Tab-separated table of C-alpha atoms in Angstrom:
chain	number	residue	atom	x	y	z
K	1	ASN	CA	-79.086	-26.933	-56.989
K	2	ARG	CA	-82.960	-27.274	-57.969
K	3	LEU	CA	-83.154	-25.559	-61.045
K	4	ASP	CA	-86.579	-26.243	-63.305
K	5	VAL	CA	-84.093	-25.139	-65.730
K	6	SER	CA	-80.780	-24.552	-66.147
K	7	GLY	CA	-77.957	-24.558	-68.382
K	8	ILE	CA	-75.997	-28.135	-67.119
K	9	ASN	CA	-79.199	-30.210	-66.482
K	10	THR	CA	-81.655	-28.862	-69.556
K	11	ILE	CA	-79.140	-27.786	-72.248
K	12	LEU	CA	-76.488	-29.922	-71.941
K	13	GLY	CA	-78.352	-33.198	-70.244
K	14	VAL	CA	-75.867	-33.577	-67.261
K	15	GLN	CA	-76.786	-36.647	-65.473
K	16	GLY	CA	-76.646	-39.082	-62.443
K	17	ASP	CA	-75.700	-42.687	-64.351
K	18	GLU	CA	-72.269	-42.505	-64.308
K	19	SER	CA	-72.472	-46.300	-66.392
K	20	LEU	CA	-73.998	-44.103	-69.700
K	21	LEU	CA	-70.395	-43.072	-70.081
K	22	ARG	CA	-69.166	-46.702	-71.186
K	23	ASN	CA	-71.219	-46.257	-74.748
K	24	THR	CA	-70.232	-44.928	-77.477
K	25	GLU	CA	-73.118	-44.460	-79.282
K	26	LYS	CA	-74.301	-41.213	-77.493
K	27	ASN	CA	-72.315	-38.528	-75.867
K	28	TYR	CA	-73.388	-38.620	-72.341
K	29	LEU	CA	-72.261	-36.370	-69.575
K	30	TYR	CA	-72.165	-36.900	-65.911
K	31	ASN	CA	-71.943	-35.439	-63.155
K	32	LEU	CA	-69.429	-36.082	-59.777
K	33	TRP	CA	-71.303	-34.549	-57.609
K	34	TYR	CA	-73.339	-38.530	-57.534
K	35	GLU	CA	-70.317	-39.891	-56.505
K	36	LEU	CA	-71.320	-38.564	-53.265
K	37	SER	CA	-74.273	-38.746	-50.898
K	38	PRO	CA	-77.144	-36.400	-50.798
K	39	GLU	CA	-76.233	-34.744	-46.981
K	40	ASN	CA	-73.042	-34.555	-48.153
K	41	ARG	CA	-72.858	-32.223	-51.209
K	42	LYS	CA	-72.587	-29.460	-50.786
K	43	CYS	CA	-69.838	-26.495	-50.963
K	44	GLU	CA	-71.120	-22.875	-50.351
K	45	PRO	CA	-74.015	-21.614	-48.001
K	46	TRP	CA	-76.156	-19.856	-49.201
K	47	ARG	CA	-79.461	-18.734	-46.957
K	48	GLY	CA	-79.152	-21.526	-44.301
K	49	ARG	CA	-78.923	-24.434	-46.983
K	50	TRP	CA	-75.716	-25.764	-48.624
K	51	GLY	CA	-75.590	-24.974	-52.661
K	52	THR	CA	-73.536	-27.353	-55.311
K	53	LEU	CA	-72.987	-23.742	-57.585
K	54	MET	CA	-69.470	-25.458	-58.968
K	55	HIS	CA	-69.424	-28.683	-60.784
K	56	ILE	CA	-67.080	-31.204	-63.076
K	57	ILE	CA	-68.801	-32.657	-65.504
K	58	ASN	CA	-67.096	-35.822	-67.381
K	59	SER	CA	-67.995	-37.212	-71.187
K	60	ASN	CA	-67.077	-40.585	-71.870
K	61	GLY	CA	-64.262	-40.052	-73.213
K	62	LEU	CA	-62.300	-40.182	-70.294
K	63	TYR	CA	-63.754	-43.538	-69.703
K	64	ASP	CA	-61.942	-45.203	-72.236
K	65	HIS	CA	-58.433	-46.556	-71.897
K	66	ASN	CA	-57.115	-43.461	-74.480
K	67	GLY	CA	-55.534	-40.427	-72.969
K	68	ILE	CA	-56.889	-38.985	-70.282
K	69	GLN	CA	-58.293	-41.434	-67.935
K	70	TYR	CA	-60.821	-40.146	-64.777
K	71	ILE	CA	-59.950	-41.660	-61.699
K	72	GLU	CA	-62.973	-43.386	-60.500
K	73	ASN	CA	-64.098	-42.246	-57.200
K	74	SER	CA	-61.622	-39.378	-56.875
K	75	PHE	CA	-64.064	-36.780	-56.669
K	76	PHE	CA	-63.707	-34.314	-53.457
K	77	ILE	CA	-64.554	-31.152	-51.340
K	78	ALA	CA	-61.259	-29.277	-50.742
K	79	ALA	CA	-63.469	-28.512	-47.145
K	80	TYR	CA	-60.672	-28.530	-43.630
K	81	LYS	CA	-61.923	-27.625	-40.417
K	82	GLY	CA	-59.783	-25.259	-38.890
K	83	LEU	CA	-58.024	-24.276	-41.981
K	84	ASN	CA	-60.558	-23.304	-44.423
K	85	ALA	CA	-63.567	-23.795	-42.680
K	86	GLU	CA	-64.842	-23.244	-39.184
K	87	ARG	CA	-65.578	-25.328	-36.745
K	88	ASN	CA	-69.061	-25.397	-35.606
K	89	PHE	CA	-70.702	-26.331	-39.543
K	90	GLY	CA	-67.994	-26.687	-41.575
K	91	MET	CA	-69.432	-23.526	-43.192
K	92	PRO	CA	-66.073	-21.654	-45.643
K	93	LYS	CA	-64.009	-18.974	-43.950
K	94	PRO	CA	-64.666	-16.353	-46.597
K	95	TRP	CA	-61.954	-13.624	-48.052
K	96	HIS	CA	-61.865	-10.556	-45.475
K	97	PHE	CA	-59.585	-7.204	-45.596
K	98	PHE	CA	-59.929	-6.621	-41.997
K	99	GLY	CA	-56.665	-5.969	-39.726
K	100	GLY	CA	-54.419	-7.502	-42.168
K	101	GLY	CA	-56.602	-9.089	-44.747
K	102	GLY	CA	-56.583	-13.130	-44.452
K	103	GLY	CA	-59.527	-15.991	-44.941
K	104	PHE	CA	-59.982	-18.371	-48.392
K	105	SER	CA	-63.322	-18.029	-50.423
K	106	ASP	CA	-66.994	-18.130	-49.587
K	107	HIS	CA	-67.129	-21.239	-51.545
K	108	PHE	CA	-64.912	-24.345	-51.060
K	109	PRO	CA	-62.830	-25.950	-53.993
K	110	ILE	CA	-63.573	-29.462	-55.613
K	111	GLY	CA	-61.464	-31.215	-57.236
K	112	ALA	CA	-60.601	-34.624	-58.606
K	113	LYS	CA	-57.833	-37.261	-60.303
K	114	PHE	CA	-57.215	-37.704	-63.675
K	115	LYS	CA	-54.249	-39.832	-65.139
K	116	THR	CA	-52.336	-40.774	-68.560
K	117	VAL	CA	-52.581	-43.955	-70.429
K	118	LYS	CA	-50.484	-45.410	-72.815
K	119	THR	CA	-52.956	-46.766	-74.432
K	120	LYS	CA	-55.094	-46.193	-77.197
K	121	SER	CA	-58.017	-47.817	-77.366
K	122	SER	CA	-61.094	-45.713	-77.235
K	123	HIS	CA	-63.358	-48.724	-76.927
K	124	ARG	CA	-62.182	-50.343	-74.100
K	125	PHE	CA	-63.905	-48.677	-71.069
K	126	ILE	CA	-62.640	-48.667	-67.244
K	127	GLU	CA	-64.440	-51.422	-64.935
K	128	LEU	CA	-66.644	-49.120	-62.882
K	129	LYS	CA	-65.826	-50.455	-59.146
K	130	LYS	CA	-68.997	-48.144	-58.010
K	131	THR	CA	-72.562	-47.034	-59.126
K	132	TYR	CA	-74.713	-45.445	-57.363
K	133	GLU	CA	-78.336	-45.443	-57.484
K	134	ASP	CA	-79.286	-41.783	-56.588
K	135	LYS	CA	-79.717	-40.386	-60.506
K	136	GLY	CA	-82.291	-37.957	-59.737
K	137	ARG	CA	-81.831	-34.829	-62.309
K	138	TYR	CA	-81.996	-32.056	-59.198
K	139	PHE	CA	-80.378	-31.825	-55.437
K	140	ASN	CA	-81.897	-32.007	-52.565
K	141	ASN	CA	-79.811	-28.809	-51.031
K	142	PRO	CA	-79.075	-29.745	-47.572
K	143	ALA	CA	-80.096	-26.943	-44.280
K	144	ILE	CA	-76.941	-25.969	-42.489
K	145	PRO	CA	-78.380	-27.304	-38.734
K	146	PHE	CA	-77.427	-24.066	-36.510
K	147	TRP	CA	-80.550	-25.200	-34.228
K	148	GLN	CA	-77.597	-27.689	-33.436
K	149	LEU	CA	-75.488	-25.268	-31.587
K	150	ASP	CA	-73.742	-26.017	-29.032
K	151	PHE	CA	-75.304	-23.516	-26.116
K	152	ASP	CA	-73.576	-24.195	-23.334
K	153	SER	CA	-69.996	-24.491	-24.590
K	154	THR	CA	-70.130	-20.991	-26.662
K	155	GLU	CA	-67.751	-18.522	-25.503
K	156	SER	CA	-68.853	-14.663	-24.461
K	157	ALA	CA	-68.207	-11.965	-26.804
K	158	GLU	CA	-66.238	-10.719	-24.305
K	159	ILE	CA	-63.331	-12.473	-24.735
K	160	LEU	CA	-62.407	-10.454	-27.742
K	161	GLU	CA	-62.041	-7.179	-25.679
K	162	ASN	CA	-58.630	-6.552	-25.691
K	163	LEU	CA	-57.232	-8.457	-29.008
K	164	SER	CA	-56.165	-7.448	-32.005
K	165	SER	CA	-56.902	-6.686	-35.110
K	166	GLU	CA	-55.505	-9.588	-36.342
K	167	GLU	CA	-56.364	-12.143	-33.229
K	168	ILE	CA	-60.151	-10.939	-33.961
K	169	SER	CA	-60.188	-11.989	-37.285
K	170	SER	CA	-58.758	-15.296	-36.417
K	171	TYR	CA	-62.482	-16.023	-35.029
K	172	PHE	CA	-64.300	-15.021	-37.732
K	173	GLY	CA	-66.190	-18.100	-38.533
K	174	GLU	CA	-66.749	-18.611	-34.667
K	175	VAL	CA	-70.005	-17.896	-32.242
K	176	PHE	CA	-69.883	-16.160	-29.792
K	177	LYS	CA	-72.628	-15.415	-26.601
K	178	ILE	CA	-73.372	-11.539	-26.150
K	179	ASP	CA	-74.910	-10.815	-22.921
K	180	LEU	CA	-74.112	-6.630	-23.599
K	181	PRO	CA	-76.488	-3.410	-23.525
K	182	LEU	CA	-77.153	-2.123	-27.040
K	183	SER	CA	-75.255	0.857	-28.260
K	184	SER	CA	-76.939	1.746	-30.706
K	185	ASN	CA	-80.064	0.890	-32.261
K	186	ARG	CA	-79.806	2.729	-35.699
K	187	PRO	CA	-77.591	-0.236	-36.632
K	188	PRO	CA	-78.072	-2.149	-33.580
K	189	SER	CA	-74.504	-2.588	-32.283
K	190	ILE	CA	-73.019	-3.180	-29.276
K	191	LYS	CA	-69.360	-2.339	-28.081
K	192	ILE	CA	-66.638	-4.576	-26.515
K	193	GLY	CA	-63.503	-2.705	-25.259
K	194	ASP	CA	-63.269	0.691	-28.291
K	195	ARG	CA	-64.496	-1.691	-30.671
K	196	ASN	CA	-68.393	-1.485	-32.437
K	197	TYR	CA	-70.063	-4.298	-33.287
K	198	VAL	CA	-73.401	-4.419	-35.862
K	199	ILE	CA	-76.443	-7.582	-35.061
K	200	TRP	CA	-77.161	-8.522	-38.177
K	201	SER	CA	-79.677	-11.263	-38.962
K	202	HIS	CA	-80.907	-12.807	-42.619
K	203	PHE	CA	-84.496	-13.312	-40.449
K	204	LYS	CA	-86.959	-9.693	-41.405
K	205	ASN	CA	-88.853	-10.637	-37.840
K	206	ILE	CA	-85.422	-10.697	-35.602
K	207	ARG	CA	-84.368	-7.557	-37.290
K	208	ALA	CA	-87.278	-5.598	-36.264
K	209	GLN	CA	-86.631	-6.958	-32.771
K	210	LEU	CA	-83.659	-5.550	-33.035
K	211	LYS	CA	-84.548	-2.186	-34.098
K	212	SER	CA	-87.598	-2.252	-31.678
K	213	LYS	CA	-84.831	-2.376	-28.502
K	214	ASN	CA	-83.630	0.622	-27.075
K	215	SER	CA	-79.935	2.264	-26.702
K	216	GLY	CA	-78.819	0.729	-23.153
K	217	SER	CA	-81.041	-1.999	-22.921
K	218	ASN	CA	-79.922	-5.196	-22.727
K	219	LEU	CA	-79.410	-8.162	-25.663
K	220	THR	CA	-78.846	-11.172	-25.093
K	221	CYS	CA	-78.067	-13.192	-28.106
K	222	TYR	CA	-75.114	-15.883	-30.252
K	223	GLY	CA	-73.819	-14.352	-33.435
K	224	GLU	CA	-71.178	-15.513	-35.837
K	225	LEU	CA	-68.231	-13.089	-35.734
K	226	SER	CA	-67.797	-11.458	-39.104
K	227	GLU	CA	-66.981	-8.492	-40.924
K	228	TYR	CA	-69.093	-6.392	-43.471
K	229	ARG	CA	-67.582	-3.773	-45.686
K	230	GLY	CA	-64.860	-2.803	-42.770
K	231	ARG	CA	-67.407	-3.002	-39.786
K	232	LEU	CA	-67.508	-6.339	-37.901
K	233	GLN	CA	-70.579	-7.675	-37.003
K	234	PHE	CA	-71.976	-10.566	-35.339
K	235	VAL	CA	-74.910	-12.656	-37.375
K	236	ILE	CA	-77.886	-14.212	-35.603
K	237	ARG	CA	-78.355	-17.067	-38.291
K	238	HIS	CA	-81.505	-19.058	-36.566
K	239	SER	CA	-84.557	-18.087	-34.441
K	240	LYS	CA	-83.039	-20.329	-31.391
K	241	TRP	CA	-79.876	-17.977	-31.427
K	242	PHE	CA	-81.960	-14.880	-30.708
K	243	VAL	CA	-82.613	-14.822	-26.959
K	244	ARG	CA	-84.210	-11.607	-25.778
């Protein structure tokens, strides 16, 4: 993540030039995130952007022919749509306690492959097949393109009306179109069947507009289904999602 001072970059001196690890004169450290292009460095969403809170750091000893050896370009993000990632924007499906509970984590796991070698040469290094031009100190934290939601194919939230708790939880992370009257404005809520759903947004101006609407007035918006502290909710993640 982009921080002026951090333990990884400032204290440990982790950097993005993998070729330096073929050197025994200095103990260089290499961040495996640099194996991915900047737009693909993402394992958890935070305030509309992707972050890289978790890291795997390699040292010189993983590039020689002694003991454990890194398998080059094996770094990966364990994100699988339909399993632990939602289908619209590929965000993680976090753990929840609604119904019988379910989900995974709000961070994607990251991994890499290593192998053991029988030789004992600490002065002979693996040949790097691919090197990377990006050797910058910071990451860009790419924005999650919520504005690219396919509004025309988004299903109505009313399909949730007759579903069980377990069935509803299987839709967590999916985006629905809402075109219903507000059942309350403190907090702003709608009712589908016999269940209440809170309408929430991280944007203060949208929250203010929601609170200014009277109970019974119609609300048209798009929201991502989730739960917070046991309450069902729809989250409006972009200004384009709020129609009126």
